[in-house]
PDB file of C-alpha atoms in Angstrom:
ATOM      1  CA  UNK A   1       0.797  -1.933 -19.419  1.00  0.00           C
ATOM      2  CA  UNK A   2      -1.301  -4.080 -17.245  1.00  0.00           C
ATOM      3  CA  UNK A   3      -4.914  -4.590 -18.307  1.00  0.00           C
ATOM      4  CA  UNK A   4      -7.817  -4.051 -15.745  1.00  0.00           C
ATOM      5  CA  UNK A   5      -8.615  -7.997 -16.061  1.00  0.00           C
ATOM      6  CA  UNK A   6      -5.348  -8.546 -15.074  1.00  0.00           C
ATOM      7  CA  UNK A   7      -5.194  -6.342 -12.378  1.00  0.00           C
ATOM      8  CA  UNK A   8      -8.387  -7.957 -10.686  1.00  0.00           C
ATOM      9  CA  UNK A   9      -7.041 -11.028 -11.173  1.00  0.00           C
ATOM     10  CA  UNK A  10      -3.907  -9.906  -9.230  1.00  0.00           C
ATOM     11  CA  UNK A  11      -5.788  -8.311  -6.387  1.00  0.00           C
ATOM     12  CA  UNK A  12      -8.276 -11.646  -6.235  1.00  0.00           C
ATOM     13  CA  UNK A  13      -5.053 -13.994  -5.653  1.00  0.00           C
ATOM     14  CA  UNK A  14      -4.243 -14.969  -2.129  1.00  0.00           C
ATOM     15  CA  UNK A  15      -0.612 -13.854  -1.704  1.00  0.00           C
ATOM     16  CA  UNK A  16       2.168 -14.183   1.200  1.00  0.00           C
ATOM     17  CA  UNK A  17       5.134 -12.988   2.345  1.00  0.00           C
ATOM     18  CA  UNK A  18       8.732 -14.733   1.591  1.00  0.00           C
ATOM     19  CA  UNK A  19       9.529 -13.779   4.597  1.00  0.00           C
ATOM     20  CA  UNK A  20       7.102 -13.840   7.568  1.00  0.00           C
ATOM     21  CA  UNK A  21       9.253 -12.041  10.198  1.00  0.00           C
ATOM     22  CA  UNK A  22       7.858  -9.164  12.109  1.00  0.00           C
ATOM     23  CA  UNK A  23       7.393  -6.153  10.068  1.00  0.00           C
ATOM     24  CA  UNK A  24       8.421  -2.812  11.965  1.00  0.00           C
ATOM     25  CA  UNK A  25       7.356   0.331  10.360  1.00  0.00           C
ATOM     26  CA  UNK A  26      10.707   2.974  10.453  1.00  0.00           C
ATOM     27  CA  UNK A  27      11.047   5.727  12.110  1.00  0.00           C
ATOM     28  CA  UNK A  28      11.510   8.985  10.664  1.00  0.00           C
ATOM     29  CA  UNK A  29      12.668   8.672   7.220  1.00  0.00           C
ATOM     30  CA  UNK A  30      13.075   5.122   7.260  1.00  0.00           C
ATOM     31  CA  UNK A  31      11.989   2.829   4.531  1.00  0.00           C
ATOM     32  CA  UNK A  32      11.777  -0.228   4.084  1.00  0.00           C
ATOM     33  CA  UNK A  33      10.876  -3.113   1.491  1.00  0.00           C
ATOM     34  CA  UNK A  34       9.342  -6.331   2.093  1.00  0.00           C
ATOM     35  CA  UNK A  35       9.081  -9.278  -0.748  1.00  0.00           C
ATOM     36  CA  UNK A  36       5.346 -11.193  -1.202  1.00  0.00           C
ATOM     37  CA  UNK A  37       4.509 -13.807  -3.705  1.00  0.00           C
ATOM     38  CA  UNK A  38       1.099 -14.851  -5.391  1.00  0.00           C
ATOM     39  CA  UNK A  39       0.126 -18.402  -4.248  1.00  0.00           C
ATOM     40  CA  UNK A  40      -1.401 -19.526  -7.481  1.00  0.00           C
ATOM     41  CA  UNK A  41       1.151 -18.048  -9.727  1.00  0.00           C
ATOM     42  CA  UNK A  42       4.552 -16.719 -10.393  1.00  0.00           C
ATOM     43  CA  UNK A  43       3.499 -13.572  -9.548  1.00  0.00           C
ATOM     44  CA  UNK A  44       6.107 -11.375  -7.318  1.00  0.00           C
ATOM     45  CA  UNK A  45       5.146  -8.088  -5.137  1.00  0.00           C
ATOM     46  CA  UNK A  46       7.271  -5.515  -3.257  1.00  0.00           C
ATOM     47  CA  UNK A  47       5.431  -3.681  -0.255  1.00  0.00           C
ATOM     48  CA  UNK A  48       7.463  -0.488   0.149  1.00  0.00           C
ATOM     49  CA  UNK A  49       6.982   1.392   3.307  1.00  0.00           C
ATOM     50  CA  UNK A  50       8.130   5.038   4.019  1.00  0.00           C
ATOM     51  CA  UNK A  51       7.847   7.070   7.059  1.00  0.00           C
ATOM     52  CA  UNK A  52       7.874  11.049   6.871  1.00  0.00           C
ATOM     53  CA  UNK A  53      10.878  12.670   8.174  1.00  0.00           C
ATOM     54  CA  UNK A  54       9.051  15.535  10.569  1.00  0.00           C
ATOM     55  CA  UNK A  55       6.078  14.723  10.902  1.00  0.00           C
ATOM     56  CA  UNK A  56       6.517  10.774  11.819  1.00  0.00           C
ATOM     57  CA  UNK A  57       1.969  10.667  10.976  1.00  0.00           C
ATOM     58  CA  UNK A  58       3.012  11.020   7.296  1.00  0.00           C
ATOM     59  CA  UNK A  59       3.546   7.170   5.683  1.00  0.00           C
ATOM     60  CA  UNK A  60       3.114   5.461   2.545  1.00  0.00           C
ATOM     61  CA  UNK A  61       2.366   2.261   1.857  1.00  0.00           C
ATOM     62  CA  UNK A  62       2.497   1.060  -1.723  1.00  0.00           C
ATOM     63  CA  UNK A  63       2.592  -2.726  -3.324  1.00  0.00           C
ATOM     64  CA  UNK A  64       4.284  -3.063  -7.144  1.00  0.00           C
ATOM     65  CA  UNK A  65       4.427  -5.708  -9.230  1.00  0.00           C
ATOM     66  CA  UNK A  66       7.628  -6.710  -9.001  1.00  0.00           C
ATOM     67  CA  UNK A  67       8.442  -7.639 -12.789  1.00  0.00           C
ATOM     68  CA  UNK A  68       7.597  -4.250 -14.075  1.00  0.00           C
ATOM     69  CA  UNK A  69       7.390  -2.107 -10.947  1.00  0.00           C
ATOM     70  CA  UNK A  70       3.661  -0.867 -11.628  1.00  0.00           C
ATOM     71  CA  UNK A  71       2.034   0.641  -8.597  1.00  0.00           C
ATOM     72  CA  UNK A  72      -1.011  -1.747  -7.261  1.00  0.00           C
ATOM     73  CA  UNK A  73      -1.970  -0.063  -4.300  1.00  0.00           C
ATOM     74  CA  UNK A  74      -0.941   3.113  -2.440  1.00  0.00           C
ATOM     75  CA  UNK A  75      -2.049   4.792   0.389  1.00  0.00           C
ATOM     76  CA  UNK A  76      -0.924   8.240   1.618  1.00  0.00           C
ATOM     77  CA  UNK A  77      -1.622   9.339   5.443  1.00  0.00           C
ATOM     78  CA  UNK A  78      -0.322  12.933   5.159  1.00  0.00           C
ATOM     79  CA  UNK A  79       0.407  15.420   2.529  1.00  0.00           C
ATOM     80  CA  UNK A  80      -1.313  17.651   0.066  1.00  0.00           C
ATOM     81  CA  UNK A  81      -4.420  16.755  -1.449  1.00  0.00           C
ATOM     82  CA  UNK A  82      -4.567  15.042  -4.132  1.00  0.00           C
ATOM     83  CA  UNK A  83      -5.831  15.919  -7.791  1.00  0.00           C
ATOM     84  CA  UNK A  84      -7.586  12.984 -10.154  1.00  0.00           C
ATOM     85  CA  UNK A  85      -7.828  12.856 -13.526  1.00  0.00           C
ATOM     86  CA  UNK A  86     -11.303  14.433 -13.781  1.00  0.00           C
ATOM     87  CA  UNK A  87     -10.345  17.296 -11.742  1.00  0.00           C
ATOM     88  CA  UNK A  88     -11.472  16.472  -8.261  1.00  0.00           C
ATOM     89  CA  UNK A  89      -9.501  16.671  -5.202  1.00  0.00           C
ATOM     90  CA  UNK A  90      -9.146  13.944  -2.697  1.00  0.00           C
ATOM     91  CA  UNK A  91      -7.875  14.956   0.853  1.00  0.00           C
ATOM     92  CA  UNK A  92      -5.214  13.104   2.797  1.00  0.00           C
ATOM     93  CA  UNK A  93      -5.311   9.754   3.897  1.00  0.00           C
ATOM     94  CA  UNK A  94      -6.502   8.544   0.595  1.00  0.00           C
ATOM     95  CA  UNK A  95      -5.651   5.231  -1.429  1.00  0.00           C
ATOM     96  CA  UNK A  96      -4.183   5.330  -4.774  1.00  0.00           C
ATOM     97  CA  UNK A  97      -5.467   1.936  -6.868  1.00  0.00           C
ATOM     98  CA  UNK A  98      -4.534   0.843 -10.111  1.00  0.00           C
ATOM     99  CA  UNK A  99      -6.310   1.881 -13.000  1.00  0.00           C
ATOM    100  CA  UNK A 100      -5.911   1.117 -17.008  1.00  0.00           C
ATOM    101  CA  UNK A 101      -4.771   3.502 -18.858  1.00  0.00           C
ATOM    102  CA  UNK A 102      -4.221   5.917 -15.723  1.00  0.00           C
ATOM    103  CA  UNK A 103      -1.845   3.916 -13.603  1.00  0.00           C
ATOM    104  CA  UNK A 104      -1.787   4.694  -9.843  1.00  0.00           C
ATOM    105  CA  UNK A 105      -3.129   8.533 -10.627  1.00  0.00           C
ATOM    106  CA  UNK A 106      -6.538   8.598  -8.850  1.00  0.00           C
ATOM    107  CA  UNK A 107      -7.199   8.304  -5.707  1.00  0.00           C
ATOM    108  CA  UNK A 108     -10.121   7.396  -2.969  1.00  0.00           C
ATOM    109  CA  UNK A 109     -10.570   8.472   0.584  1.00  0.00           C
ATOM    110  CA  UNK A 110     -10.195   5.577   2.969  1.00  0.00           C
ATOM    111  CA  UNK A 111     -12.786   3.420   3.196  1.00  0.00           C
ATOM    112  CA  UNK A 112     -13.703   3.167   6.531  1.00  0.00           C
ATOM    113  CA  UNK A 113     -15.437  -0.351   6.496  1.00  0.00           C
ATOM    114  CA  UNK A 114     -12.570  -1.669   5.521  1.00  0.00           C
ATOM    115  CA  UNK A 115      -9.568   0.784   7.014  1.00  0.00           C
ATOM    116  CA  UNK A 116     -11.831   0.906  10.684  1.00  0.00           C
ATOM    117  CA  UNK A 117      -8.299   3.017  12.470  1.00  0.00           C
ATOM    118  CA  UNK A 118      -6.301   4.772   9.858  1.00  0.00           C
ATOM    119  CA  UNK A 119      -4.939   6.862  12.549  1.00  0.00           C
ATOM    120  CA  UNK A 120      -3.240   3.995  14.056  1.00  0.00           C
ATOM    121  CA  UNK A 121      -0.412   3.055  11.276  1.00  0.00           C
ATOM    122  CA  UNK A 122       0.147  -0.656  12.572  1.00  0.00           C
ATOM    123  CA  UNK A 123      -3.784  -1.245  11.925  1.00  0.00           C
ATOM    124  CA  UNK A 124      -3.778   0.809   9.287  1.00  0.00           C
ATOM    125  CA  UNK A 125      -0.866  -1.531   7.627  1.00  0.00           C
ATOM    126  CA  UNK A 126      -3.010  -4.658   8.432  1.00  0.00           C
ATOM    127  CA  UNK A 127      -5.850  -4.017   6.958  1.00  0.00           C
ATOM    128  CA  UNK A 128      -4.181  -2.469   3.794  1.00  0.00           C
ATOM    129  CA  UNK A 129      -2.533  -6.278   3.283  1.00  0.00           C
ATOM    130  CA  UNK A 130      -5.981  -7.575   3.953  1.00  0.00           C
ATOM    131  CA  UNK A 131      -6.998  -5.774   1.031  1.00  0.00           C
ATOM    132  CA  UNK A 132      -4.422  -6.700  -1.236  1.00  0.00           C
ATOM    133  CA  UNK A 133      -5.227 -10.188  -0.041  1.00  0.00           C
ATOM    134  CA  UNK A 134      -2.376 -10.972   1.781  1.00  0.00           C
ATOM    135  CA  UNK A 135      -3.047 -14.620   4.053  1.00  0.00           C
ATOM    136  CA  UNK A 136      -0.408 -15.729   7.547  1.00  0.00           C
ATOM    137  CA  UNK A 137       0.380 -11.577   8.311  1.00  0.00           C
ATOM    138  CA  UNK A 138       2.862 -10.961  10.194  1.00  0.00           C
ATOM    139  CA  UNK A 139       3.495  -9.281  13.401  1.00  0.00           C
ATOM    140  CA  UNK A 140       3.434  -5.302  12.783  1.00  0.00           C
ATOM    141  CA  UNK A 141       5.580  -2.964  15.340  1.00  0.00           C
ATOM    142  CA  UNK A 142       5.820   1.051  14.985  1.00  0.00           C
ATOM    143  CA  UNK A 143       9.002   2.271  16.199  1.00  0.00           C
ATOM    144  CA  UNK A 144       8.701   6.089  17.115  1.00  0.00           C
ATOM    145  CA  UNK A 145      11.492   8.277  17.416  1.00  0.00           C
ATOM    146  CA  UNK A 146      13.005   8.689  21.034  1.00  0.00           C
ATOM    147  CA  UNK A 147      13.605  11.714  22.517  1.00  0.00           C
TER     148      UNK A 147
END
């Protein structure tokens, strides 16, 4: 289990991605995985993105530690509301962030300071690597479904 000291320290390190190549959020049902390293250690992430199936507004975007596949960060655009640990419910899009003892099970509304157009999923991707500290992002492209 990871400790919340060592989370912090995980979130506070610059990382980047192996591969810098455009990143192109899926269409519906698609998923994808991209690889990102910690500069200052041998620290190894996957980003895993999913895209809803119907409605192409629902996504996730999650980072893991790579070496024991906890969940880091999450966030959720669409879906059912979620329930914490104390009992409260936090309403879609929300960001799940690790906690000791509790993993990835609580949740926060989006921050707005900090995720300024959650409705647009390329911004919305951006600054969720900003967060997790990610430096040299790439290009982000949504594909939408053609009709």
């Amino acid at each position: 289990m990871l400790v919340q000291d060592d989370f912090d320290i995980l979130m506070g390190s610059s990382k980047y991605f192996n591969d810098n190549s455009a990143i192109i959020i899926p269409d519906n049902g698609g998923k994808i995985n991209r690889y990102i390293y910690s500069e200052n250690s041998k620290d190894q992430f996957v980003l895993n993105i999913e895209r809803g199936r119907i409605d192409l507004r629902k996504v996730k975007y999650q980072t893991r530690d790579k070496s024991t596949n906890t969940v880091l960060l999450r966030i959720d655009t669409k879906g059912p509301r979620h329930l914490n640990p104390d009992g409260n419910f936090v309403e879609c899009p929300h960001m799940h962030i690790y906690r000791e003892n509790y993993g990835d099970k609580w949740a926060l509304p989006l921050d707005s300071s900090i995720f300024s157009d959650s409705d647009n999923l390329g911004n919305l991707l951006r600054d969720f690597l900003i967060y997790f500290n990610v430096q040299d992002i790439p290009t982000i492209f949504s594909v939408e479904k053609m009709v």
